[in-house]
Structure formats: structure tokens, C-alpha cells
mmCIF file of N, CA and C in Angstrom:
data_model
loop_
_atom_site.group_PDB
_atom_site.id
_atom_site.type_symbol
_atom_site.label_atom_id
_atom_site.label_comp_id
_atom_site.label_asym_id
_atom_site.label_seq_id
_atom_site.Cartn_x
_atom_site.Cartn_y
_atom_site.Cartn_z
ATOM 1 N N MET Z 1 43.803 33.368 20.744
ATOM 2 C CA MET Z 1 42.661 32.680 20.073
ATOM 3 C C MET Z 1 41.989 33.783 19.230
ATOM 4 N N ALA Z 2 41.771 34.986 19.789
ATOM 5 C CA ALA Z 2 41.122 36.048 19.018
ATOM 6 C C ALA Z 2 41.873 36.525 17.796
ATOM 7 N N LYS Z 3 43.168 36.496 17.826
ATOM 8 C CA LYS Z 3 43.972 36.906 16.642
ATOM 9 C C LYS Z 3 43.809 35.826 15.581
ATOM 10 N N ARG Z 4 43.732 34.536 15.953
ATOM 11 C CA ARG Z 4 43.577 33.407 14.962
ATOM 12 C C ARG Z 4 42.217 33.642 14.327
ATOM 13 N N SER Z 5 41.050 33.856 15.069
ATOM 14 C CA SER Z 5 39.741 34.023 14.528
ATOM 15 C C SER Z 5 39.651 35.192 13.563
ATOM 16 N N THR Z 6 40.307 36.280 13.935
ATOM 17 C CA THR Z 6 40.261 37.449 13.078
ATOM 18 C C THR Z 6 40.992 37.240 11.859
ATOM 19 N N ARG Z 7 42.144 36.537 11.906
ATOM 20 C CA ARG Z 7 42.991 36.281 10.645
ATOM 21 C C ARG Z 7 42.151 35.382 9.668
ATOM 22 N N PHE Z 8 41.498 34.293 10.236
ATOM 23 C CA PHE Z 8 40.670 33.407 9.395
ATOM 24 C C PHE Z 8 39.463 34.177 8.818
ATOM 25 N N ALA Z 9 38.834 35.012 9.569
ATOM 26 C CA ALA Z 9 37.766 35.766 9.048
ATOM 27 C C ALA Z 9 38.180 36.774 7.989
ATOM 28 N N ALA Z 10 39.340 37.384 8.146
ATOM 29 C CA ALA Z 10 39.792 38.324 7.036
ATOM 30 C C ALA Z 10 40.097 37.462 5.805
ATOM 31 N N THR Z 11 40.792 36.345 5.980
ATOM 32 C CA THR Z 11 41.146 35.467 4.864
ATOM 33 C C THR Z 11 39.825 35.021 4.056
ATOM 34 N N GLY Z 12 38.828 34.621 4.817
ATOM 35 C CA GLY Z 12 37.575 34.210 4.250
ATOM 36 C C GLY Z 12 36.810 35.360 3.463
ATOM 37 N N LEU Z 13 36.953 36.648 4.055
ATOM 38 C CA LEU Z 13 36.326 37.710 3.370
ATOM 39 C C LEU Z 13 37.128 38.008 2.050
ATOM 40 N N ALA Z 14 38.327 38.000 2.060
ATOM 41 C CA ALA Z 14 39.201 38.235 0.880
ATOM 42 C C ALA Z 14 38.945 37.198 -0.161
ATOM 43 N N LEU Z 15 38.824 35.921 0.181
ATOM 44 C CA LEU Z 15 38.574 34.887 -0.801
ATOM 45 C C LEU Z 15 37.214 35.027 -1.352
ATOM 46 N N GLY Z 16 36.173 35.337 -0.483
ATOM 47 C CA GLY Z 16 34.889 35.551 -0.974
ATOM 48 C C GLY Z 16 34.840 36.733 -1.944
ATOM 49 N N ALA Z 17 35.476 37.820 -1.721
ATOM 50 C CA ALA Z 17 35.513 38.959 -2.632
ATOM 51 C C ALA Z 17 36.187 38.606 -3.920
ATOM 52 N N ALA Z 18 37.312 37.837 -3.935
ATOM 53 C CA ALA Z 18 37.920 37.410 -5.171
ATOM 54 C C ALA Z 18 37.013 36.492 -6.000
ATOM 55 N N LEU Z 19 36.428 35.491 -5.398
ATOM 56 C CA LEU Z 19 35.477 34.803 -6.064
ATOM 57 C C LEU Z 19 34.381 35.644 -6.621
ATOM 58 N N SER Z 20 33.797 36.501 -6.021
ATOM 59 C CA SER Z 20 32.678 37.367 -6.543
ATOM 60 C C SER Z 20 33.129 38.091 -7.734
ATOM 61 N N LEU Z 21 34.384 38.682 -7.720
ATOM 62 C CA LEU Z 21 34.943 39.383 -8.850
ATOM 63 C C LEU Z 21 35.177 38.461 -10.064
ATOM 64 N N LEU Z 22 35.567 37.254 -9.829
ATOM 65 C CA LEU Z 22 35.881 36.336 -10.886
ATOM 66 C C LEU Z 22 34.479 35.967 -11.530
ATOM 67 N N GLY Z 23 33.395 35.778 -10.805
ATOM 68 C CA GLY Z 23 32.127 35.377 -11.307
ATOM 69 C C GLY Z 23 31.622 36.515 -12.099
ATOM 70 N N THR Z 24 31.675 37.675 -11.682
ATOM 71 C CA THR Z 24 31.099 38.769 -12.482
ATOM 72 C C THR Z 24 31.915 39.077 -13.741
ATOM 73 N N ALA Z 25 33.278 38.948 -13.622
ATOM 74 C CA ALA Z 25 34.065 39.120 -14.840
ATOM 75 C C ALA Z 25 33.811 38.184 -15.952
ATOM 76 N N GLY Z 26 33.491 36.888 -15.660
ATOM 77 C CA GLY Z 26 33.073 35.892 -16.567
ATOM 78 C C GLY Z 26 31.842 36.260 -17.269
ATOM 79 N N ALA Z 27 30.849 36.701 -16.515
ATOM 80 C CA ALA Z 27 29.560 37.017 -17.007
ATOM 81 C C ALA Z 27 29.583 38.259 -18.031
ATOM 82 N N ALA Z 28 30.483 39.255 -17.574
ATOM 83 C CA ALA Z 28 30.579 40.373 -18.453
ATOM 84 C C ALA Z 28 31.146 40.082 -19.774
ATOM 85 N N GLU Z 29 32.116 39.206 -19.790
ATOM 86 C CA GLU Z 29 32.743 38.942 -21.027
ATOM 87 C C GLU Z 29 31.910 38.147 -22.013
ATOM 88 N N ALA Z 30 30.980 37.458 -21.421
ATOM 89 C CA ALA Z 30 30.014 36.665 -22.288
ATOM 90 C C ALA Z 30 28.878 37.420 -22.828
ATOM 91 N N ALA Z 31 28.569 38.697 -22.413
ATOM 92 C CA ALA Z 31 27.503 39.435 -22.751
ATOM 93 C C ALA Z 31 27.658 39.962 -24.190
ATOM 94 N N PRO Z 32 26.631 39.564 -24.997
ATOM 95 C CA PRO Z 32 26.732 40.016 -26.457
ATOM 96 C C PRO Z 32 26.632 41.572 -26.588
ATOM 97 N N SER Z 33 25.930 42.191 -25.627
ATOM 98 C CA SER Z 33 25.757 43.626 -25.745
ATOM 99 C C SER Z 33 27.098 44.323 -25.539
ATOM 100 N N GLY Z 34 28.037 43.702 -24.989
ATOM 101 C CA GLY Z 34 29.426 44.307 -24.822
ATOM 102 C C GLY Z 34 30.118 44.361 -26.220
ATOM 103 N N THR Z 35 29.847 43.535 -27.105
ATOM 104 C CA THR Z 35 30.428 43.528 -28.519
ATOM 105 C C THR Z 35 29.590 44.145 -29.601
ATOM 106 N N SER Z 36 28.364 44.482 -29.294
ATOM 107 C CA SER Z 36 27.452 45.116 -30.322
ATOM 108 C C SER Z 36 26.635 46.150 -29.570
ATOM 109 N N GLY Z 37 25.917 47.020 -30.337
ATOM 110 C CA GLY Z 37 25.304 48.158 -29.786
ATOM 111 C C GLY Z 37 23.868 47.954 -29.127
ATOM 112 N N TYR Z 38 23.183 46.780 -29.496
ATOM 113 C CA TYR Z 38 21.832 46.698 -29.053
ATOM 114 C C TYR Z 38 21.658 45.221 -28.597
ATOM 115 N N ALA Z 39 21.270 44.975 -27.349
ATOM 116 C CA ALA Z 39 21.004 43.756 -26.867
ATOM 117 C C ALA Z 39 19.523 43.145 -27.280
ATOM 118 N N ALA Z 40 19.511 41.903 -27.733
ATOM 119 C CA ALA Z 40 18.246 41.314 -28.218
ATOM 120 C C ALA Z 40 18.300 39.841 -28.026
ATOM 121 N N THR Z 41 17.268 39.209 -28.369
ATOM 122 C CA THR Z 41 17.255 37.662 -28.411
ATOM 123 C C THR Z 41 16.784 37.298 -29.801
ATOM 124 N N VAL Z 42 17.154 36.019 -30.078
ATOM 125 C CA VAL Z 42 16.846 35.383 -31.415
ATOM 126 C C VAL Z 42 16.010 34.143 -31.085
ATOM 127 N N GLN Z 43 14.989 33.934 -31.865
ATOM 128 C CA GLN Z 43 14.124 32.781 -31.591
ATOM 129 C C GLN Z 43 14.853 31.420 -31.831
ATOM 130 N N ALA Z 44 14.263 30.440 -31.219
ATOM 131 C CA ALA Z 44 14.853 29.047 -31.426
ATOM 132 C C ALA Z 44 14.682 28.653 -32.919
ATOM 133 N N HIS Z 45 15.674 27.839 -33.301
ATOM 134 C CA HIS Z 45 15.642 27.269 -34.607
ATOM 135 C C HIS Z 45 15.811 28.300 -35.792
ATOM 136 N N SER Z 46 16.499 29.366 -35.433
ATOM 137 C CA SER Z 46 16.700 30.478 -36.353
ATOM 138 C C SER Z 46 18.171 30.237 -37.123
ATOM 139 N N ASN Z 47 18.071 30.384 -38.369
ATOM 140 C CA ASN Z 47 19.402 30.196 -39.145
ATOM 141 C C ASN Z 47 20.201 31.448 -39.058
ATOM 142 N N LEU Z 48 21.442 31.298 -38.829
ATOM 143 C CA LEU Z 48 22.434 32.486 -38.782
ATOM 144 C C LEU Z 48 23.243 32.371 -40.061
ATOM 145 N N ARG Z 49 23.201 33.375 -40.876
ATOM 146 C CA ARG Z 49 23.791 33.347 -42.283
ATOM 147 C C ARG Z 49 24.894 34.356 -42.413
ATOM 148 N N ASP Z 50 25.558 34.149 -43.585
ATOM 149 C CA ASP Z 50 26.684 35.012 -43.941
ATOM 150 C C ASP Z 50 26.348 36.193 -44.884
ATOM 151 N N ALA Z 51 25.035 36.310 -45.231
ATOM 152 C CA ALA Z 51 24.497 37.350 -45.952
ATOM 153 C C ALA Z 51 22.979 37.563 -45.767
ATOM 154 N N PRO Z 52 22.381 38.631 -46.105
ATOM 155 C CA PRO Z 52 20.952 38.864 -45.704
ATOM 156 C C PRO Z 52 20.035 38.284 -46.741
ATOM 157 N N ARG Z 53 20.103 37.009 -47.021
ATOM 158 C CA ARG Z 53 19.358 36.176 -47.930
ATOM 159 C C ARG Z 53 19.292 34.816 -47.617
ATOM 160 N N THR Z 54 18.098 34.113 -47.880
ATOM 161 C CA THR Z 54 18.034 32.732 -47.524
ATOM 162 C C THR Z 54 18.840 31.700 -48.263
ATOM 163 N N ASN Z 55 19.380 32.105 -49.416
ATOM 164 C CA ASN Z 55 20.306 31.181 -50.121
ATOM 165 C C ASN Z 55 21.832 31.343 -49.812
ATOM 166 N N SER Z 56 22.102 32.206 -48.749
ATOM 167 C CA SER Z 56 23.475 32.304 -48.345
ATOM 168 C C SER Z 56 23.887 31.151 -47.398
ATOM 169 N N ARG Z 57 25.077 31.028 -47.056
ATOM 170 C CA ARG Z 57 25.601 30.084 -46.235
ATOM 171 C C ARG Z 57 25.086 30.110 -44.833
ATOM 172 N N ILE Z 58 24.768 28.915 -44.263
ATOM 173 C CA ILE Z 58 24.231 29.028 -42.870
ATOM 174 C C ILE Z 58 25.481 28.610 -41.924
ATOM 175 N N TRP Z 59 25.709 29.583 -40.976
ATOM 176 C CA TRP Z 59 26.858 29.386 -40.036
ATOM 177 C C TRP Z 59 26.415 28.574 -38.873
ATOM 178 N N GLY Z 60 25.094 28.558 -38.537
ATOM 179 C CA GLY Z 60 24.680 27.799 -37.394
ATOM 180 C C GLY Z 60 23.092 28.033 -37.257
ATOM 181 N N THR Z 61 22.554 27.315 -36.437
ATOM 182 C CA THR Z 61 21.035 27.409 -36.114
ATOM 183 C C THR Z 61 20.834 27.336 -34.616
ATOM 184 N N THR Z 62 20.145 28.341 -34.226
ATOM 185 C CA THR Z 62 19.914 28.409 -32.682
ATOM 186 C C THR Z 62 19.194 27.234 -32.158
ATOM 187 N N THR Z 63 19.532 26.806 -30.881
ATOM 188 C CA THR Z 63 18.997 25.644 -30.311
ATOM 189 C C THR Z 63 17.608 25.985 -29.468
ATOM 190 N N LYS Z 64 17.652 27.311 -29.027
ATOM 191 C CA LYS Z 64 16.538 27.779 -28.202
ATOM 192 C C LYS Z 64 16.637 29.281 -28.265
ATOM 193 N N VAL Z 65 15.726 30.049 -27.627
ATOM 194 C CA VAL Z 65 15.840 31.506 -27.610
ATOM 195 C C VAL Z 65 17.170 31.855 -27.035
ATOM 196 N N THR Z 66 17.970 32.674 -27.814
ATOM 197 C CA THR Z 66 19.295 32.933 -27.559
ATOM 198 C C THR Z 66 19.659 34.361 -27.571
ATOM 199 N N GLU Z 67 20.670 34.762 -26.778
ATOM 200 C CA GLU Z 67 21.087 36.123 -26.652
ATOM 201 C C GLU Z 67 21.767 36.605 -27.977
ATOM 202 N N ALA Z 68 21.587 37.907 -28.242
ATOM 203 C CA ALA Z 68 22.224 38.447 -29.440
ATOM 204 C C ALA Z 68 22.612 39.888 -29.144
ATOM 205 N N GLY Z 69 23.712 40.326 -29.833
ATOM 206 C CA GLY Z 69 24.051 41.681 -29.780
ATOM 207 C C GLY Z 69 24.037 42.132 -31.274
ATOM 208 N N VAL Z 70 23.112 43.172 -31.551
ATOM 209 C CA VAL Z 70 22.895 43.631 -32.903
ATOM 210 C C VAL Z 70 23.638 44.955 -33.091
ATOM 211 N N ALA Z 71 24.534 44.920 -34.103
ATOM 212 C CA ALA Z 71 25.243 46.057 -34.457
ATOM 213 C C ALA Z 71 24.510 47.059 -35.421
ATOM 214 N N CYS Z 72 23.875 46.413 -36.430
ATOM 215 C CA CYS Z 72 23.123 47.249 -37.336
ATOM 216 C C CYS Z 72 22.092 46.432 -38.243
ATOM 217 N N TYR Z 73 21.383 47.059 -39.153
ATOM 218 C CA TYR Z 73 20.468 46.319 -39.954
ATOM 219 C C TYR Z 73 20.573 46.819 -41.416
ATOM 220 N N THR Z 74 20.016 45.914 -42.309
ATOM 221 C CA THR Z 74 20.010 46.338 -43.826
ATOM 222 C C THR Z 74 18.759 45.752 -44.332
ATOM 223 N N ARG Z 75 18.398 46.140 -45.514
ATOM 224 C CA ARG Z 75 17.318 45.597 -46.273
ATOM 225 C C ARG Z 75 17.817 44.486 -47.198
ATOM 226 N N GLY Z 76 17.332 43.319 -47.083
ATOM 227 C CA GLY Z 76 17.736 42.203 -47.919
ATOM 228 C C GLY Z 76 16.625 41.523 -48.499
ATOM 229 N N GLN Z 77 16.685 40.245 -48.565
ATOM 230 C CA GLN Z 77 15.583 39.402 -49.219
ATOM 231 C C GLN Z 77 14.382 39.470 -48.304
ATOM 232 N N ARG Z 78 13.279 39.745 -48.937
ATOM 233 C CA ARG Z 78 11.905 39.762 -48.278
ATOM 234 C C ARG Z 78 11.561 38.350 -47.927
ATOM 235 N N VAL Z 79 11.257 38.011 -46.670
ATOM 236 C CA VAL Z 79 10.950 36.642 -46.349
ATOM 237 C C VAL Z 79 9.564 36.728 -45.588
ATOM 238 N N THR Z 80 8.737 35.629 -45.812
ATOM 239 C CA THR Z 80 7.493 35.458 -45.086
ATOM 240 C C THR Z 80 7.559 34.132 -44.392
ATOM 241 N N ALA Z 81 7.322 34.189 -43.022
ATOM 242 C CA ALA Z 81 7.321 32.916 -42.291
ATOM 243 C C ALA Z 81 6.470 33.174 -41.001
ATOM 244 N N GLY Z 82 5.673 32.144 -40.821
ATOM 245 C CA GLY Z 82 4.830 32.248 -39.590
ATOM 246 C C GLY Z 82 3.808 33.390 -39.550
ATOM 247 N N GLY Z 83 3.443 33.882 -40.718
ATOM 248 C CA GLY Z 83 2.552 34.979 -40.909
ATOM 249 C C GLY Z 83 3.123 36.321 -40.876
ATOM 250 N N TYR Z 84 4.550 36.435 -40.812
ATOM 251 C CA TYR Z 84 5.215 37.677 -40.636
ATOM 252 C C TYR Z 84 6.129 37.822 -41.913
ATOM 253 N N THR Z 85 6.030 39.087 -42.425
ATOM 254 C CA THR Z 85 6.844 39.322 -43.608
ATOM 255 C C THR Z 85 7.700 40.619 -43.453
ATOM 256 N N THR Z 86 8.967 40.486 -43.665
ATOM 257 C CA THR Z 86 9.944 41.597 -43.637
ATOM 258 C C THR Z 86 11.135 41.351 -44.479
ATOM 259 N N ASP Z 87 11.733 42.497 -44.890
ATOM 260 C CA ASP Z 87 13.026 42.430 -45.604
ATOM 261 C C ASP Z 87 14.200 42.928 -44.816
ATOM 262 N N VAL Z 88 13.934 43.166 -43.435
ATOM 263 C CA VAL Z 88 14.973 43.660 -42.632
ATOM 264 C C VAL Z 88 15.841 42.488 -42.068
ATOM 265 N N TRP Z 89 17.133 42.529 -42.114
ATOM 266 C CA TRP Z 89 17.995 41.600 -41.552
ATOM 267 C C TRP Z 89 18.938 42.298 -40.601
ATOM 268 N N TYR Z 90 19.324 41.746 -39.492
ATOM 269 C CA TYR Z 90 20.200 42.222 -38.468
ATOM 270 C C TYR Z 90 21.510 41.622 -38.520
ATOM 271 N N PHE Z 91 22.575 42.366 -38.292
ATOM 272 C CA PHE Z 91 23.963 41.909 -38.318
ATOM 273 C C PHE Z 91 24.498 42.044 -36.875
ATOM 274 N N GLY Z 92 25.145 40.917 -36.505
ATOM 275 C CA GLY Z 92 25.739 41.017 -35.130
ATOM 276 C C GLY Z 92 26.326 39.700 -34.540
ATOM 277 N N THR Z 93 26.261 39.430 -33.286
ATOM 278 C CA THR Z 93 26.774 38.283 -32.655
ATOM 279 C C THR Z 93 25.626 37.582 -31.922
ATOM 280 N N VAL Z 94 25.699 36.324 -31.925
ATOM 281 C CA VAL Z 94 24.688 35.387 -31.330
ATOM 282 C C VAL Z 94 25.469 34.446 -30.399
ATOM 283 N N ILE Z 95 25.114 34.305 -29.086
ATOM 284 C CA ILE Z 95 25.701 33.365 -28.212
ATOM 285 C C ILE Z 95 24.709 32.274 -27.865
ATOM 286 N N ASP Z 96 25.109 31.102 -28.219
ATOM 287 C CA ASP Z 96 24.233 29.868 -28.050
ATOM 288 C C ASP Z 96 24.871 29.068 -26.819
ATOM 289 N N TYR Z 97 24.420 29.351 -25.692
ATOM 290 C CA TYR Z 97 25.001 28.684 -24.407
ATOM 291 C C TYR Z 97 24.814 27.182 -24.436
ATOM 292 N N ASP Z 98 23.685 26.617 -25.078
ATOM 293 C CA ASP Z 98 23.440 25.248 -25.032
ATOM 294 C C ASP Z 98 24.581 24.438 -25.733
ATOM 295 N N ILE Z 99 25.027 24.972 -26.811
ATOM 296 C CA ILE Z 99 26.258 24.339 -27.441
ATOM 297 C C ILE Z 99 27.528 24.914 -27.258
ATOM 298 N N GLY Z 100 27.531 25.998 -26.490
ATOM 299 C CA GLY Z 100 28.786 26.712 -26.144
ATOM 300 C C GLY Z 100 29.509 27.351 -27.318
ATOM 301 N N HIS Z 101 28.674 27.981 -28.131
ATOM 302 C CA HIS Z 101 29.292 28.609 -29.411
ATOM 303 C C HIS Z 101 28.823 30.073 -29.489
ATOM 304 N N ILE Z 102 29.828 30.827 -29.880
ATOM 305 C CA ILE Z 102 29.593 32.320 -30.220
ATOM 306 C C ILE Z 102 29.656 32.391 -31.708
ATOM 307 N N TYR Z 103 28.642 32.975 -32.294
ATOM 308 C CA TYR Z 103 28.576 33.193 -33.798
ATOM 309 C C TYR Z 103 28.744 34.716 -33.912
ATOM 310 N N SER Z 104 29.959 35.075 -34.508
ATOM 311 C CA SER Z 104 30.193 36.534 -34.759
ATOM 312 C C SER Z 104 30.019 36.866 -36.216
ATOM 313 N N ASN Z 105 29.645 38.159 -36.473
ATOM 314 C CA ASN Z 105 29.410 38.625 -37.789
ATOM 315 C C ASN Z 105 28.424 37.782 -38.590
ATOM 316 N N VAL Z 106 27.264 37.601 -38.075
ATOM 317 C CA VAL Z 106 26.265 36.853 -38.767
ATOM 318 C C VAL Z 106 25.048 37.707 -39.044
ATOM 319 N N TRP Z 107 24.267 37.235 -40.029
ATOM 320 C CA TRP Z 107 22.952 37.918 -40.337
ATOM 321 C C TRP Z 107 21.819 37.058 -39.847
ATOM 322 N N MET Z 108 20.848 37.786 -39.291
ATOM 323 C CA MET Z 108 19.615 37.191 -38.656
ATOM 324 C C MET Z 108 18.329 37.886 -39.312
ATOM 325 N N TRP Z 109 17.478 37.041 -39.885
ATOM 326 C CA TRP Z 109 16.316 37.622 -40.439
ATOM 327 C C TRP Z 109 15.463 38.295 -39.378
ATOM 328 N N GLY Z 110 14.975 39.506 -39.667
ATOM 329 C CA GLY Z 110 14.224 40.294 -38.751
ATOM 330 C C GLY Z 110 13.140 39.637 -38.059
ATOM 331 N N GLY Z 111 12.394 38.658 -38.726
ATOM 332 C CA GLY Z 111 11.215 38.017 -38.197
ATOM 333 C C GLY Z 111 11.756 37.069 -37.045
ATOM 334 N N ASN Z 112 13.060 36.732 -36.915
ATOM 335 C CA ASN Z 112 13.551 35.832 -35.819
ATOM 336 C C ASN Z 112 14.098 36.648 -34.665
ATOM 337 N N VAL Z 113 14.333 37.981 -34.871
ATOM 338 C CA VAL Z 113 15.015 38.759 -33.818
ATOM 339 C C VAL Z 113 13.917 39.474 -33.015
ATOM 340 N N ASN Z 114 13.985 39.319 -31.728
ATOM 341 C CA ASN Z 114 12.955 39.905 -30.846
ATOM 342 C C ASN Z 114 13.328 41.368 -30.520
ATOM 343 N N VAL Z 115 12.944 42.329 -31.363
ATOM 344 C CA VAL Z 115 13.245 43.687 -31.152
ATOM 345 C C VAL Z 115 12.036 44.517 -31.125
ATOM 346 N N GLY Z 116 10.854 44.022 -31.402
ATOM 347 C CA GLY Z 116 9.705 44.771 -31.350
ATOM 348 C C GLY Z 116 9.214 45.412 -32.690
ATOM 349 N N ALA Z 117 10.086 45.854 -33.548
ATOM 350 C CA ALA Z 117 9.732 46.392 -34.822
ATOM 351 C C ALA Z 117 10.916 46.143 -35.760
ATOM 352 N N ASP Z 118 10.517 46.259 -37.078
ATOM 353 C CA ASP Z 118 11.582 46.186 -38.148
ATOM 354 C C ASP Z 118 11.660 47.337 -39.073
ATOM 355 N N PRO Z 119 12.660 48.071 -39.065
ATOM 356 C CA PRO Z 119 13.782 47.962 -38.129
ATOM 357 C C PRO Z 119 13.521 48.595 -36.857
ATOM 358 N N ALA Z 120 14.174 48.071 -35.897
ATOM 359 C CA ALA Z 120 14.034 48.509 -34.476
ATOM 360 C C ALA Z 120 14.529 49.988 -34.267
ATOM 361 N N PRO Z 121 13.830 50.719 -33.516
ATOM 362 C CA PRO Z 121 14.332 52.065 -33.228
ATOM 363 C C PRO Z 121 15.770 52.047 -32.452
ATOM 364 N N GLY Z 122 16.602 52.902 -33.005
ATOM 365 C CA GLY Z 122 17.873 53.050 -32.277
ATOM 366 C C GLY Z 122 19.023 52.135 -32.878
ATOM 367 N N ILE Z 123 18.561 51.179 -33.704
ATOM 368 C CA ILE Z 123 19.602 50.392 -34.458
ATOM 369 C C ILE Z 123 19.944 51.033 -35.789
ATOM 370 N N PRO Z 124 21.254 51.384 -36.030
ATOM 371 C CA PRO Z 124 21.606 52.032 -37.254
ATOM 372 C C PRO Z 124 21.628 51.061 -38.485
ATOM 373 N N GLY Z 125 21.544 51.647 -39.680
ATOM 374 C CA GLY Z 125 21.643 51.033 -40.752
ATOM 375 C C GLY Z 125 23.218 50.617 -40.908
ATOM 376 N N CYS Z 126 23.379 49.465 -41.611
ATOM 377 C CA CYS Z 126 24.785 49.059 -41.894
ATOM 378 C C CYS Z 126 25.447 49.799 -42.935
#
């Protein structure tokens, strides 16, 4: 009986370890900071565009505050919204978990990206 309990305990530990590894591997693959240099968030209802100007194509619109991986920034169209004005646009990847979509290689207006300053320290120019 002792051998049987030990065998079941070992099997349970191995299964638990395997499930733990699978759970962390899935989370690591979804992290935008793994694909871009700087982790940030983007405000809800932000348009994600194919160029750093408001008349460029919209690839998507965030449904809530969303994770982003920012690769670089550029100076584009100057935009004023919500009392904030900037011509800084960030380029990178946005993951919208609500709709299950990853937007790669998109431009985000600096006023919608929560990085603290435009341009944010440490983010290189494109």
C-alpha cells in the first residue's frame, strides 16, 4: 500500500509541474514586451493606425485599456485631444484580450499611450 501511495503522489507532482509549465509558457508568449522593447498600455477607444497621422487607415480600436509593446517612436501629425497635444506617435504591437486580437506593426498616437512623457525616455526613434 505504501508503494501505491508513493507512486500516485509522484504522478500527481509530475502532472502539477507539467500544468504549471504550460500555464507560464502561454502567458509568456502573449506578453507584448517579448516582441517589442518597451511595455506600456494604450487607453480605451484608441485607434491603431498604419501611419502616424489621423487620416491613415485604422487597423482596429481598443475596447479597454490594453497592453502594448512599443518598439520606437516618430514625430508625425500633431493632434490635440482631451486637453493634450503631441506629435509623437509610437510604433509596436497591441494585444486586445477582450476581442482576442493582436495588432502588429501599428501606430498609436502618443496621447493614448501611457508612458509618462512624449517621447518616453528609453524608447528609440524609428
